[in-house]
Each structure stands twice: as structure tokens, then as C-alpha cells.
CSV table of C-alpha atoms and ligand atoms in Angstrom, one decimal:
chain,number,residue,atom,x,y,z
C,1,MET,CA,-174.8,-63.2,-142.8
C,2,ARG,CA,-174.4,-67.0,-143.4
C,3,VAL,CA,-170.7,-68.0,-143.1
C,4,GLY,CA,-169.3,-71.3,-144.5
C,5,PHE,CA,-166.2,-72.8,-142.8
C,6,ILE,CA,-164.0,-75.4,-144.5
C,7,GLY,CA,-161.2,-77.2,-142.7
C,8,LEU,CA,-162.0,-78.1,-139.1
C,9,GLY,CA,-158.6,-78.9,-137.7
C,10,ILE,CA,-156.8,-77.5,-134.6
C,11,MET,CA,-157.5,-73.9,-135.6
C,12,GLY,CA,-160.7,-74.2,-137.7
C,13,GLN,CA,-162.8,-76.1,-135.1
C,14,GLN,CA,-162.2,-73.2,-132.6
C,15,MET,CA,-162.6,-70.4,-135.1
C,16,ALA,CA,-165.9,-71.8,-136.4
C,17,SER,CA,-167.3,-72.3,-132.9
C,18,ASN,CA,-166.4,-68.6,-132.2
C,19,LEU,CA,-168.5,-67.6,-135.2
C,20,LEU,CA,-171.4,-69.6,-133.8
C,21,LYS,CA,-171.0,-67.9,-130.4
C,22,ALA,CA,-171.0,-64.5,-132.1
C,23,GLY,CA,-174.4,-65.4,-133.6
C,24,PHE,CA,-173.5,-66.2,-137.2
C,25,ARG,CA,-175.2,-69.0,-139.0
C,26,VAL,CA,-172.4,-71.4,-139.9
C,27,VAL,CA,-172.3,-74.1,-142.6
C,28,ALA,CA,-169.3,-76.4,-141.8
C,29,HIS,CA,-167.3,-78.8,-143.9
C,30,SER,CA,-164.2,-81.0,-143.4
C,31,ARG,CA,-163.2,-84.3,-144.9
C,32,THR,CA,-163.6,-86.1,-141.6
C,33,ARG,CA,-167.3,-86.4,-140.7
C,34,SER,CA,-166.7,-86.5,-136.9
C,35,LYS,CA,-165.2,-83.0,-137.1
C,36,VAL,CA,-168.3,-81.7,-138.8
C,37,ASP,CA,-170.5,-83.5,-136.3
C,38,ALA,CA,-168.7,-81.8,-133.4
C,39,LEU,CA,-169.6,-78.4,-134.9
C,40,VAL,CA,-173.2,-79.5,-135.7
C,41,ALA,CA,-173.5,-80.3,-132.0
C,42,LEU,CA,-172.8,-76.6,-131.3
C,43,GLY,CA,-175.4,-75.4,-133.8
C,44,ALA,CA,-173.8,-75.4,-137.2
C,45,GLU,CA,-175.3,-76.9,-140.3
C,46,ALA,CA,-173.3,-79.6,-142.2
C,47,GLY,CA,-172.0,-78.8,-145.7
C,48,THR,CA,-171.4,-81.8,-148.0
C,49,SER,CA,-168.7,-80.2,-150.2
C,50,PRO,CA,-167.0,-76.8,-150.7
C,51,ARG,CA,-169.4,-76.2,-153.6
C,52,ASP,CA,-172.4,-76.9,-151.4
C,53,VAL,CA,-171.0,-74.6,-148.7
C,54,ALA,CA,-170.4,-71.8,-151.2
C,55,ARG,CA,-173.9,-72.1,-152.7
C,56,ARG,CA,-175.5,-71.8,-149.3
C,57,CYS,CA,-173.4,-68.9,-147.9
C,58,ASP,CA,-172.5,-65.3,-148.3
C,59,VAL,CA,-168.9,-65.7,-147.1
C,60,VAL,CA,-166.8,-68.9,-147.2
C,61,ILE,CA,-163.7,-69.3,-145.0
C,62,THR,CA,-161.0,-71.9,-145.7
C,63,MET,CA,-158.6,-73.0,-143.0
C,64,VAL,CA,-156.6,-75.9,-144.5
C,65,PRO,CA,-152.9,-76.9,-144.3
C,66,ASP,CA,-151.1,-75.8,-147.5
C,67,THR,CA,-151.3,-74.1,-150.9
C,68,PRO,CA,-152.4,-77.2,-152.9
C,69,ASP,CA,-155.2,-77.7,-150.4
C,70,VAL,CA,-156.5,-74.2,-150.8
C,71,ARG,CA,-156.2,-74.5,-154.6
C,72,HIS,CA,-158.2,-77.8,-154.4
C,73,VAL,CA,-160.9,-76.5,-152.1
C,74,MET,CA,-161.4,-73.2,-154.0
C,75,LEU,CA,-160.8,-74.3,-157.6
C,76,GLY,CA,-161.0,-78.1,-157.8
C,77,PRO,CA,-163.9,-80.4,-158.6
C,78,ASP,CA,-166.8,-79.6,-156.4
C,79,GLY,CA,-164.9,-76.5,-155.2
C,80,VAL,CA,-166.0,-73.1,-154.0
C,81,ILE,CA,-165.8,-71.8,-157.6
C,82,GLU,CA,-168.5,-74.2,-158.7
C,83,GLY,CA,-170.9,-72.7,-156.0
C,84,ALA,CA,-170.1,-69.2,-157.1
C,85,HIS,CA,-173.1,-66.7,-156.9
C,86,ASP,CA,-173.7,-63.0,-156.8
C,87,GLY,CA,-171.9,-61.4,-153.9
C,88,LEU,CA,-170.0,-64.4,-152.7
C,89,ILE,CA,-166.8,-63.6,-150.8
C,90,ALA,CA,-164.1,-66.3,-150.2
C,91,ILE,CA,-161.7,-65.7,-147.3
C,92,ASP,CA,-158.6,-67.9,-147.0
C,93,MET,CA,-157.2,-67.9,-143.5
C,94,SER,CA,-154.7,-70.7,-144.0
C,95,THR,CA,-151.0,-69.8,-144.4
C,96,ILE,CA,-150.0,-70.3,-148.1
C,97,SER,CA,-147.9,-68.9,-150.9
C,98,PRO,CA,-148.5,-65.2,-151.6
C,99,THR,CA,-148.2,-65.6,-155.3
C,100,ALA,CA,-150.5,-68.6,-155.4
C,101,THR,CA,-153.0,-66.4,-153.4
C,102,GLN,CA,-152.9,-63.8,-156.1
C,103,GLU,CA,-153.5,-66.4,-158.8
C,104,ILE,CA,-156.4,-68.0,-156.9
C,105,ALA,CA,-157.9,-64.5,-156.3
C,106,ALA,CA,-157.7,-63.7,-160.0
C,107,THR,CA,-159.4,-67.1,-161.0
C,108,LEU,CA,-162.2,-66.5,-158.5
C,109,ALA,CA,-162.6,-62.9,-159.6
C,110,ALA,CA,-163.2,-64.1,-163.2
C,111,LYS,CA,-166.3,-65.9,-161.8
C,112,GLY,CA,-167.4,-62.9,-159.8
C,113,VAL,CA,-166.1,-64.2,-156.4
C,114,ARG,CA,-164.2,-61.6,-154.3
C,115,MET,CA,-161.4,-63.0,-152.2
C,116,LEU,CA,-159.4,-61.9,-149.2
C,117,ASP,CA,-156.2,-63.6,-147.8
C,118,ALA,CA,-156.5,-63.4,-144.0
C,119,PRO,CA,-153.9,-65.6,-142.3
C,120,VAL,CA,-153.7,-65.5,-138.5
C,121,SER,CA,-151.3,-65.6,-135.6
C,122,GLY,CA,-152.0,-66.4,-132.0
C,123,GLY,CA,-151.9,-70.2,-132.0
C,124,GLN,CA,-154.5,-72.7,-130.8
C,125,SER,CA,-154.9,-70.6,-127.6
C,126,GLY,CA,-155.7,-67.5,-129.6
C,127,ALA,CA,-158.2,-69.5,-131.7
C,128,ILE,CA,-159.9,-70.7,-128.6
C,129,ALA,CA,-160.0,-67.3,-126.9
C,130,GLY,CA,-161.0,-65.5,-130.1
C,131,THR,CA,-158.0,-63.2,-129.8
C,132,LEU,CA,-156.2,-64.0,-133.0
C,133,SER,CA,-154.2,-61.4,-134.9
C,134,ILE,CA,-155.6,-61.4,-138.5
C,135,MET,CA,-153.6,-59.9,-141.4
C,136,VAL,CA,-155.6,-59.2,-144.4
C,137,GLY,CA,-154.9,-58.7,-148.1
C,138,GLY,CA,-157.4,-57.7,-150.8
C,139,ASP,CA,-159.9,-55.0,-151.6
C,140,ALA,CA,-160.5,-52.5,-148.8
C,141,ALA,CA,-164.3,-52.4,-149.4
C,142,VAL,CA,-164.5,-56.2,-149.2
C,143,PHE,CA,-162.4,-56.1,-146.0
C,144,LYS,CA,-164.8,-53.5,-144.5
C,145,GLN,CA,-167.7,-55.8,-145.3
C,146,CYS,CA,-166.0,-58.7,-143.6
C,147,GLU,CA,-164.9,-56.9,-140.4
C,148,PRO,CA,-167.7,-58.3,-138.2
C,149,VAL,CA,-166.7,-61.9,-139.3
C,150,PHE,CA,-163.1,-61.2,-138.4
C,151,ALA,CA,-164.1,-59.6,-135.1
C,152,ALA,CA,-165.7,-62.9,-134.0
C,153,MET,CA,-162.3,-64.7,-134.3
C,154,GLY,CA,-159.7,-62.1,-133.5
C,155,THR,CA,-158.9,-58.9,-131.7
C,156,ARG,CA,-156.1,-57.3,-133.8
C,157,ILE,CA,-157.4,-57.1,-137.4
C,158,THR,CA,-155.3,-55.3,-139.9
C,159,HIS,CA,-155.9,-54.6,-143.5
C,160,ILE,CA,-152.3,-54.6,-145.0
C,161,GLY,CA,-152.8,-54.0,-148.7
C,162,PRO,CA,-153.8,-55.8,-151.9
C,163,HIS,CA,-154.1,-59.6,-152.6
C,164,GLY,CA,-151.1,-61.5,-151.1
C,165,HIS,CA,-150.0,-58.9,-148.7
C,166,GLY,CA,-151.8,-60.6,-145.8
C,167,GLN,CA,-149.7,-63.8,-146.6
C,168,ILE,CA,-146.5,-61.8,-146.9
C,169,THR,CA,-147.2,-60.3,-143.4
C,170,LYS,CA,-147.8,-63.7,-142.0
C,171,LEU,CA,-144.4,-64.9,-143.4
C,172,CYS,CA,-142.8,-62.0,-141.6
C,173,ASN,CA,-144.6,-63.1,-138.5
C,174,GLN,CA,-143.1,-66.5,-138.8
C,175,VAL,CA,-139.6,-65.2,-139.1
C,176,VAL,CA,-140.0,-63.2,-135.9
C,177,GLY,CA,-141.8,-66.1,-134.2
C,178,VAL,CA,-139.3,-68.9,-134.9
C,179,LEU,CA,-136.3,-66.8,-134.0
C,180,ASN,CA,-138.1,-66.0,-130.7
C,181,LEU,CA,-138.8,-69.8,-130.2
C,182,GLN,CA,-135.1,-70.5,-130.9
C,183,ALA,CA,-134.0,-67.9,-128.4
C,184,ILE,CA,-136.2,-69.4,-125.7
C,185,ALA,CA,-135.0,-73.0,-126.4
C,186,GLU,CA,-131.4,-71.8,-126.2
C,187,GLY,CA,-132.1,-69.9,-122.9
C,188,LEU,CA,-133.7,-73.0,-121.4
C,189,VAL,CA,-130.9,-75.3,-122.5
C,190,LEU,CA,-128.3,-73.0,-120.9
C,191,ALA,CA,-130.4,-72.9,-117.7
C,192,THR,CA,-130.6,-76.7,-117.6
C,193,LYS,CA,-126.9,-77.1,-118.2
C,194,ALA,CA,-126.1,-74.6,-115.4
C,195,GLY,CA,-128.3,-76.6,-113.0
C,196,VAL,CA,-130.5,-73.6,-112.0
C,197,ASP,CA,-134.3,-74.0,-111.4
C,198,VAL,CA,-135.7,-73.6,-114.9
C,199,GLN,CA,-139.2,-72.8,-113.7
C,200,ARG,CA,-137.7,-69.9,-111.7
C,201,VAL,CA,-135.8,-68.7,-114.8
C,202,ILE,CA,-139.1,-68.7,-116.8
C,203,ASP,CA,-140.8,-66.8,-113.9
C,204,ALA,CA,-138.0,-64.2,-113.8
C,205,LEU,CA,-137.9,-63.6,-117.5
C,206,SER,CA,-141.7,-63.2,-117.8
C,207,GLY,CA,-142.4,-59.5,-117.4
C,208,GLY,CA,-138.8,-58.4,-118.2
C,209,ALA,CA,-137.3,-57.4,-121.5
C,210,ALA,CA,-137.2,-61.1,-122.7
C,211,ASP,CA,-140.9,-61.6,-122.1
C,212,SER,CA,-143.0,-62.6,-125.1
C,213,TRP,CA,-146.0,-64.7,-126.2
C,214,MET,CA,-143.5,-67.5,-127.1
C,215,LEU,CA,-142.0,-67.4,-123.6
C,216,ARG,CA,-145.3,-67.5,-121.8
C,217,ASN,CA,-146.9,-70.2,-124.0
C,218,GLN,CA,-144.0,-72.4,-125.1
C,219,ALA,CA,-141.4,-72.3,-122.4
C,220,PRO,CA,-143.7,-74.0,-119.8
C,221,ARG,CA,-144.4,-76.7,-122.4
C,222,MET,CA,-140.7,-77.3,-123.1
C,223,LEU,CA,-140.1,-77.6,-119.3
C,224,ALA,CA,-143.1,-80.0,-118.8
C,225,ARG,CA,-141.9,-82.1,-121.8
C,226,ASP,CA,-145.4,-81.5,-123.3
C,227,PHE,CA,-144.8,-81.8,-127.0
C,228,ALA,CA,-148.5,-82.2,-128.0
C,229,PRO,CA,-149.1,-80.1,-131.2
C,230,GLY,CA,-150.8,-76.7,-131.0
C,231,PHE,CA,-148.9,-76.1,-134.2
C,232,PHE,CA,-147.4,-79.1,-136.0
C,233,ILE,CA,-143.6,-78.9,-136.9
C,234,ARG,CA,-144.7,-80.2,-140.3
C,235,LEU,CA,-146.8,-77.1,-140.9
C,236,GLN,CA,-144.2,-74.7,-139.4
C,237,GLN,CA,-141.7,-76.2,-141.9
C,238,LYS,CA,-144.2,-75.5,-144.7
C,239,ASP,CA,-144.3,-71.9,-143.6
C,240,LEU,CA,-140.5,-71.6,-143.5
C,241,ARG,CA,-140.2,-73.1,-147.0
C,242,LEU,CA,-142.5,-70.3,-148.1
C,243,VAL,CA,-140.4,-67.7,-146.2
C,244,MET,CA,-137.2,-68.9,-147.8
C,245,GLU,CA,-138.8,-69.0,-151.3
C,246,LEU,CA,-140.0,-65.4,-150.9
C,247,ALA,CA,-136.7,-64.3,-149.4
C,248,GLY,CA,-134.8,-66.0,-152.3
C,249,THR,CA,-136.8,-64.2,-155.0
C,250,LEU,CA,-136.3,-60.8,-153.2
C,251,GLY,CA,-132.6,-61.3,-152.5
C,252,ALA,CA,-133.2,-60.9,-148.7
C,253,PRO,CA,-130.8,-63.1,-146.7
C,254,LEU,CA,-132.4,-64.6,-143.6
C,255,PRO,CA,-129.5,-66.5,-141.9
C,256,GLY,CA,-131.2,-66.9,-138.5
C,257,THR,CA,-134.4,-68.2,-140.0
C,258,ALA,CA,-132.5,-70.6,-142.3
C,259,LEU,CA,-130.7,-72.0,-139.2
C,260,VAL,CA,-134.0,-72.6,-137.3
C,261,HIS,CA,-135.5,-74.3,-140.5
C,262,GLN,CA,-132.5,-76.7,-140.4
C,263,LEU,CA,-132.9,-77.4,-136.6
C,264,PHE,CA,-136.6,-78.2,-137.2
C,265,SER,CA,-135.4,-80.6,-140.0
C,266,ALA,CA,-133.3,-82.4,-137.3
C,267,VAL,CA,-136.4,-82.9,-135.2
C,268,GLU,CA,-138.4,-84.1,-138.2
C,269,ALA,CA,-135.6,-86.5,-139.1
C,270,THR,CA,-136.1,-88.3,-135.8
C,271,GLY,CA,-139.9,-88.6,-136.3
C,272,GLY,CA,-140.9,-85.2,-134.8
C,273,GLY,CA,-143.0,-83.7,-137.7
C,274,GLU,CA,-146.2,-84.3,-135.8
C,275,LEU,CA,-145.0,-82.8,-132.6
C,276,GLY,CA,-145.7,-79.2,-131.6
C,277,THR,CA,-143.1,-76.5,-132.5
C,278,GLN,CA,-142.0,-76.3,-128.9
C,279,ALA,CA,-140.2,-79.6,-129.6
C,280,LEU,CA,-137.5,-77.4,-131.3
C,281,VAL,CA,-135.8,-77.6,-127.9
C,282,LEU,CA,-135.1,-81.3,-128.6
C,283,ALA,CA,-132.6,-80.5,-131.3
C,284,LEU,CA,-130.7,-78.1,-129.1
C,285,GLU,CA,-130.7,-80.5,-126.2
C,286,ARG,CA,-129.1,-83.1,-128.4
C,287,LEU,CA,-126.4,-80.7,-129.5
C,288,ALA,CA,-125.8,-79.9,-125.9
C,289,GLY,CA,-125.5,-83.6,-124.9
C,290,LEU,CA,-128.5,-83.4,-122.7
C,291,ASP,CA,-130.6,-86.5,-122.3
C,292,SER,CA,-133.6,-85.7,-124.5
C,293,ARG,CA,-137.2,-86.9,-124.0
N,301,NAP,N1,-152.1,-74.4,-135.4
N,301,NAP,C1,-151.6,-73.2,-135.3
N,301,NAP,O1,-151.1,-72.8,-134.2
N,301,NAP,C2,-151.7,-72.2,-136.5
N,301,NAP,C3,-151.6,-70.9,-136.2
N,301,NAP,C4,-151.7,-70.0,-137.3
N,301,NAP,C5,-151.9,-70.4,-138.6
N,301,NAP,N2,-152.0,-71.8,-138.8
N,301,NAP,C6,-152.3,-72.2,-140.2
N,301,NAP,O2,-153.6,-72.6,-140.3
N,301,NAP,C7,-153.8,-73.6,-141.2
N,301,NAP,C8,-154.5,-74.8,-140.5
N,301,NAP,O3,-153.7,-75.2,-139.5
N,301,NAP,P1,-154.2,-76.3,-138.4
N,301,NAP,O4,-153.1,-76.2,-137.3
N,301,NAP,O5,-155.6,-76.1,-138.0
N,301,NAP,O6,-154.0,-77.6,-139.2
N,301,NAP,P2,-154.8,-79.0,-139.1
N,301,NAP,O7,-155.1,-79.3,-137.7
N,301,NAP,O8,-154.0,-80.0,-139.9
N,301,NAP,O9,-156.2,-78.7,-139.8
N,301,NAP,C9,-156.3,-78.5,-141.2
N,301,NAP,C10,-157.6,-79.1,-141.5
N,301,NAP,O10,-157.9,-78.9,-142.9
N,301,NAP,C11,-158.8,-79.9,-143.4
N,301,NAP,N3,-158.6,-80.1,-144.8
N,301,NAP,C12,-157.5,-80.4,-145.5
N,301,NAP,N4,-157.8,-80.5,-146.8
N,301,NAP,C13,-159.2,-80.4,-146.9
N,301,NAP,C14,-160.1,-80.4,-148.0
N,301,NAP,N5,-159.7,-80.7,-149.2
N,301,NAP,N6,-161.4,-80.2,-147.7
N,301,NAP,C15,-161.8,-80.0,-146.5
N,301,NAP,N7,-161.0,-79.9,-145.4
N,301,NAP,C16,-159.7,-80.1,-145.6
N,301,NAP,C17,-158.4,-81.2,-142.6
N,301,NAP,O11,-159.6,-81.7,-142.2
N,301,NAP,P3,-159.9,-83.3,-142.2
N,301,NAP,O12,-159.1,-83.8,-141.0
N,301,NAP,O13,-161.3,-83.3,-142.0
N,301,NAP,O14,-159.3,-83.8,-143.5
N,301,NAP,C18,-157.6,-80.6,-141.3
N,301,NAP,O15,-158.3,-81.0,-140.1
N,301,NAP,C19,-152.4,-74.0,-141.8
N,301,NAP,O16,-152.2,-73.3,-143.0
N,301,NAP,C20,-151.5,-73.4,-140.7
N,301,NAP,O17,-150.2,-73.1,-141.2
N,301,NAP,C21,-152.0,-72.7,-137.8
């Protein structure tokens, strides 16, 4: 199976290299040539456009920032749709709007292209290790066909339901994730204010009832003042806008998530949009009168 990969950013670069390691022939494309070259050095072929990638592959994966980017790559000029051929499957692994996903899937289907939405969780470390959780929406038979592709990038692979249900699951994941991040930031601020050894607090909490992926991955970064992006605050805010939009249409109040969305806005307002999400702690430190950064 020849797999195309479009969007070689923090996540895409790692996911595409895991496909190569699993033995897939990969055709890679991104707007920045150096990112494509890095994958070619690992054995991939270079694709010149989404259309070119689609023409040469059985499956095309997109891993780009936002809904307009997926729309552009799939349906725009020189897009995947222009490279449509018999049997082509398009898998979008970005986090985007569930309703837009359904529209894009319908447009592609009219040209005979079958689509899956397959957003992921597990962060940059999960992308590197090939241990992502992958939540899939779309036809069950297409999902079955693509399982070996998913298995090269993730360990928990779940078919949720029809088009868009993968994206809705990912938005639920973001609600749980950001509230967990908020809890960790608050715990660390309290520990700092109390003057206890914060590293020992993290050690003690790991393995107890407060343990989590967020605690193990993000608390040490908060403590080390390492705000390098594994996941940009700018993209987290995009996800939370999608969450609030969906919640609004459903009449589902999400007061905790709305609060974290605003606290991320406070970090963005002081130039933090390109920092990693662990920089949420900066907003709480400022509220607590701690000397931040
Ligand atoms: N980072 C995480 O921890 C994480 C975890 C789960 C899900 N996600 C989701 O995964 C997606 C990607 O996130 P990321 O962190 O990898 O972001 P990123 O580092 O910004 O990467 C996105 C890449 O998409 C490429 N791109 C954008 N428009 C394109 C186009 N028209 N044609 C070809 N390539 C295009 C860009 O490549 P160029 O630089 O070449 O333009 C960029 O490198 C987002 O939807 C995000 O919400 C991220």
C-alpha cells in the first residue's frame, strides 16, 4: 500500500516516519521544502502537491492545522480531489470541525473518494513513539481496510461511528485534557505558594489517584520552565473554539472548559500563542502574584 502524507509539522513528521518504519511506501508533501527533505532522507518520496500525492497513492493522510487548511488541501486547486482515482481513500488526522468534516466527506464521495476522520491524542511524544490514540469516523469497511496504516502510528485505535464522530470524540478528549491541565497548573501553583518541594509533590502525585498523562508529561515541563511547544496554545485555542461551538449548538454548558479557554486567552494576550500548552500555568501564576517566567 502506498501512503501519501500531507502536513509535516510537529505531529506529521513523526507519524510519517513511523509509516516508513512499518514498511509503507510514503509520498510526503508539505509547503516547506526542508520538511519534505527530512522525510526523503528517511526513505520517503517527495510529492509536489496534494493532487500529485493523491494520484500516486492508495491512501492520503492530512495532518494540517485547521478546518480551512483541510478544505484547501482536500478540495482546493491542486487538491486531493483533483488526483481522485478508483479506490482512493482520504484520511484526515487533523483536529477540525465535525460538520465541515461531513461536508468534505460528501464532496469527496461525489468523486468516488472515501474519507475517514481520524484525529489523534497522545501529543508529540505519542507521535514519536507510535502510541497515539486514534478516534475514527466513517464507513466501517473503509476503517477495516485502513487498520494496518493506523497501527503504524497508534496503539489504541477506535472506530467510533459515521463521518464526524471521530472529530466529536477528539473534542471530548480536549475537554477532559484541558481541565486536567488546569488542575495540574493549580496544584503546582499551590505547592509553590506553600514553599514545598514541587518536584517531590509531582513524584508523590504520580502513581496516586491524581496521576495522569498530563501530570507525567506537563508538570515536569511547568517546573523546568520549559514552554517549548509540543502542542501550540494557538492550536489548543482552535480546538476549544470548536468545542464551544459544538456545545453551543447542543445546549451543553461547559463552564470549566470555558474558563480554561479564557485563561489560555490571557497567555495569548501576552504573546504566548506559540508556546506549548503547559504555559497555561503562567496565567495562574500571574493571578497568584508569583513572579512568572
Ligand atoms: N501537537 C500536538 O500535540 C497535537 C496532538 C493531537 C492533535 N494535533 C492536531 O494535529 C494537527 C497538526 O498539529 P501540529 O502540532 O503538527 O501542527 P504544526 O506543527 O503547525 O503542523 C502543521 C503542518 O501543516 C502543514 N500545512 C499547513 N497547510 C498546509 C497546506 N496547505 N499544504 C501542505 N501542508 C500544510 C504545515 O507545513 P509547512 O510548515 O510545510 O507549511 C505545518 O507544518 C492540528 O490539527 C492539531 O490540532 C496536534
